[in-house]
Short mmCIF file of C-alpha atoms in Angstrom, two decimals:
data_model
loop_
_atom_site.label_atom_id
_atom_site.label_comp_id
_atom_site.label_asym_id
_atom_site.label_seq_id
_atom_site.Cartn_x
_atom_site.Cartn_y
_atom_site.Cartn_z
CA MET A 280 72.36 238.40 108.82
CA ALA A 281 73.88 238.99 112.43
CA ARG A 282 76.66 236.41 113.44
CA ILE A 283 75.76 235.18 117.02
CA PHE A 284 79.36 234.10 117.49
CA GLY A 285 82.76 235.29 116.28
CA ARG A 286 85.33 233.20 114.91
CA LYS A 287 87.67 233.49 117.89
CA THR A 288 85.11 232.52 120.20
CA ILE A 289 84.34 229.05 118.03
CA LEU A 290 87.83 228.27 118.08
CA LEU A 291 88.16 228.78 121.85
CA VAL A 292 85.72 226.64 122.71
CA VAL A 293 86.46 223.93 120.14
CA GLY A 294 90.48 224.38 121.71
CA ALA A 295 88.94 224.00 125.53
CA LEU A 296 86.97 221.05 124.68
CA ALA A 297 89.56 219.27 123.00
CA LEU A 298 92.05 220.14 125.81
CA THR A 299 89.57 218.89 128.30
CA LEU A 300 88.81 215.73 126.33
CA VAL A 301 92.70 215.16 125.73
CA GLY A 302 94.28 216.45 128.85
CA GLY A 303 91.37 215.35 131.56
CA GLY A 304 90.51 211.71 130.13
CA ILE A 305 87.51 210.38 131.22
CA ALA A 306 87.46 209.02 135.09
CA VAL A 307 86.21 205.53 135.77
CA ALA A 308 85.48 204.28 139.23
CA GLY A 309 86.68 201.27 140.35
CA PRO A 310 86.60 199.15 143.67
CA SER A 311 89.08 200.84 146.40
CA HIS A 312 91.71 198.48 147.71
CA ARG A 313 92.90 201.45 150.17
CA ALA A 314 91.64 201.19 153.82
CA ASP A 315 87.74 201.58 154.35
CA PRO A 316 87.45 205.46 155.32
CA ASP A 317 84.98 204.26 158.01
CA ALA A 318 87.12 201.74 159.51
CA VAL A 319 87.75 202.39 163.27
CA ARG A 320 90.84 204.10 164.57
CA VAL A 321 92.03 204.24 168.07
CA ASN A 322 94.72 207.15 168.54
CA GLY A 323 94.68 207.78 165.06
CA LYS A 324 95.63 204.26 164.28
CA MET A 325 93.69 201.85 162.36
CA VAL A 326 92.40 198.79 164.25
CA GLN A 327 93.32 195.90 161.98
CA GLN A 328 91.82 192.42 162.45
CA PRO A 329 94.75 189.84 163.69
CA PRO A 330 95.70 187.11 161.52
CA VAL A 331 93.31 183.72 161.37
CA THR A 332 95.64 180.90 163.17
CA GLN A 333 96.14 177.73 161.46
CA ALA A 334 94.03 176.08 164.33
CA ASP A 335 90.98 178.27 163.83
CA ILE A 336 90.87 177.10 160.07
CA ASP A 337 91.33 173.50 160.94
CA LEU A 338 88.38 173.87 163.79
CA ALA A 339 86.43 175.42 161.12
CA LYS A 340 86.59 172.96 158.36
CA SER A 341 85.97 170.04 161.15
CA ALA A 342 83.03 171.67 162.07
CA LEU A 343 81.91 171.67 158.52
CA LEU A 344 82.67 168.18 157.98
CA LYS A 345 80.37 167.27 161.09
CA GLY A 346 77.62 169.17 160.07
CA ASP A 347 74.82 167.78 157.46
CA ALA A 348 75.98 169.41 154.00
CA GLY A 349 72.29 168.93 152.91
CA VAL A 350 70.89 171.14 155.57
CA GLN A 351 70.80 174.94 155.45
CA ALA A 352 71.09 176.87 158.63
CA SER A 353 67.83 179.02 159.50
CA SER A 354 69.07 182.61 160.24
CA ALA A 355 66.95 182.28 163.45
CA GLN A 356 69.35 179.69 164.61
CA LEU A 357 72.63 181.15 164.44
CA PHE A 358 73.64 183.20 167.84
CA ALA A 359 76.22 182.94 170.35
CA VAL A 360 76.58 185.06 173.76
CA VAL A 361 80.38 185.06 174.56
CA SER A 362 81.74 186.52 177.82
CA ALA A 363 84.13 189.51 178.50
CA ASN A 364 87.35 186.93 178.49
CA GLY A 365 85.87 185.31 175.31
CA GLY A 366 84.23 182.21 176.71
CA LEU A 367 81.09 180.54 174.40
CA ILE A 368 78.61 180.66 177.25
CA ARG A 369 75.45 179.46 175.02
CA SER A 370 74.87 179.37 171.24
CA ASN A 371 73.65 177.56 168.55
CA GLN A 372 75.94 176.50 165.84
CA ALA A 373 78.51 178.66 167.01
CA VAL A 374 81.57 176.12 167.46
CA SER A 375 83.87 178.53 169.29
CA ALA A 376 84.46 181.94 170.89
CA THR A 377 88.03 183.22 171.34
CA SER A 378 89.55 186.69 172.90
CA LEU A 379 92.10 187.87 170.54
CA GLY A 380 93.34 190.80 172.50
CA LEU A 381 91.71 193.70 174.70
CA GLY A 382 87.94 194.60 173.42
CA LEU A 383 88.84 192.00 170.20
CA TYR A 384 87.04 188.40 169.54
CA GLN A 385 86.29 185.90 167.07
CA VAL A 386 82.94 183.77 167.04
CA VAL A 387 83.34 180.75 164.60
CA PHE A 388 80.21 178.73 163.47
CA ASN A 389 79.92 175.56 161.76
CA VAL A 390 78.21 177.08 158.50
CA PRO A 391 79.70 179.86 156.24
CA VAL A 392 78.60 183.30 157.26
CA ALA A 393 80.29 185.51 154.94
CA ALA A 394 77.24 186.45 153.10
CA GLY A 395 75.19 187.06 156.17
CA ALA A 396 74.48 189.82 158.13
CA PHE A 397 75.29 190.46 161.73
CA VAL A 398 73.83 192.01 164.82
CA ALA A 399 75.62 192.44 168.16
CA THR A 400 74.98 193.91 171.42
CA ILE A 401 76.83 194.39 174.66
CA GLY A 402 75.33 192.29 177.32
CA LEU A 403 75.51 190.07 180.45
CA THR A 404 75.75 186.38 179.77
CA GLY A 405 73.04 185.65 182.63
CA SER A 406 69.40 186.85 183.18
CA VAL A 407 69.96 189.14 186.36
CA GLY A 408 71.90 192.56 186.61
CA THR A 409 72.92 195.05 183.94
CA SER A 410 75.85 195.34 181.59
CA PRO A 411 78.53 197.81 181.95
CA SER A 412 77.61 200.79 179.12
CA GLY A 413 80.01 200.66 175.90
CA PHE A 414 80.27 200.18 172.40
CA ILE A 415 80.13 197.39 170.13
CA SER A 416 81.42 196.60 166.24
CA VAL A 417 80.86 193.48 164.37
CA VAL A 418 82.23 192.39 160.44
CA GLY A 419 83.17 189.13 158.95
CA ARG A 420 86.33 187.70 159.83
CA THR A 421 89.06 187.88 157.44
CA ASN A 422 90.04 184.78 155.67
CA LEU A 423 87.53 182.77 157.64
CA ALA A 424 84.15 182.36 155.76
CA GLN A 425 82.89 180.77 159.05
CA GLY A 426 83.88 183.46 161.54
CA VAL A 427 82.62 186.83 162.69
CA PHE A 428 85.09 189.45 164.17
CA VAL A 429 83.64 191.37 167.07
CA GLN A 430 85.33 194.52 168.88
CA THR A 431 84.14 196.00 172.16
CA TRP A 432 84.69 199.62 173.79
CA ASN A 433 83.69 201.06 177.15
CA ALA A 434 81.67 204.19 177.47
CA ALA A 435 84.90 206.54 177.06
CA ASN A 436 85.57 204.84 173.59
CA GLN A 437 88.67 202.89 174.76
CA PRO A 438 88.70 199.19 173.90
CA ALA A 439 87.65 197.01 176.56
CA ASN A 440 86.55 193.53 177.18
CA ARG A 441 82.81 193.45 177.08
CA SER A 442 80.38 190.49 177.16
CA PHE A 443 78.03 190.38 174.05
CA HIS A 444 75.32 188.66 172.23
CA LEU A 445 75.77 187.96 168.57
CA ALA A 446 72.95 186.89 166.23
CA VAL A 447 73.69 185.96 162.54
CA PHE A 448 71.10 186.26 159.67
CA LEU A 449 72.02 184.32 156.33
CA PRO A 450 70.30 185.10 153.18
#
């Protein structure tokens, strides 16, 4: 009867398997607390949201208290039109819009929106004319469940103040 594997071959395979299991271990993936690799970078520096002020938190809490807790907001009703200087021009269920710096904005609603989806576009606040070209990014506001953080850029990909339209869709 012919042997397929010799004694040395079997020992080598078992040894390699043992070293792999002991030395390599088993990797388990978990949530990363590092910076998001898709985060926006300007001149190589990752753009961070400015901290939420106590006034922002107080405004958000008072808006919740004024609203009817038994009424759930409809996704079609949450929107804001914000001017380039951070003014809230028109909205439904938005209580404030604030410019946080060049191309950085915060919009606060009277209901929690953290579980929602955000859609925004560069656009004029009126009905006449065409808006300057640019880019926009939107994400939930860090440490403020009722807030949305918006960033705008010009066509050259430089931070720039741009007016915009924001819609929020809740589950």
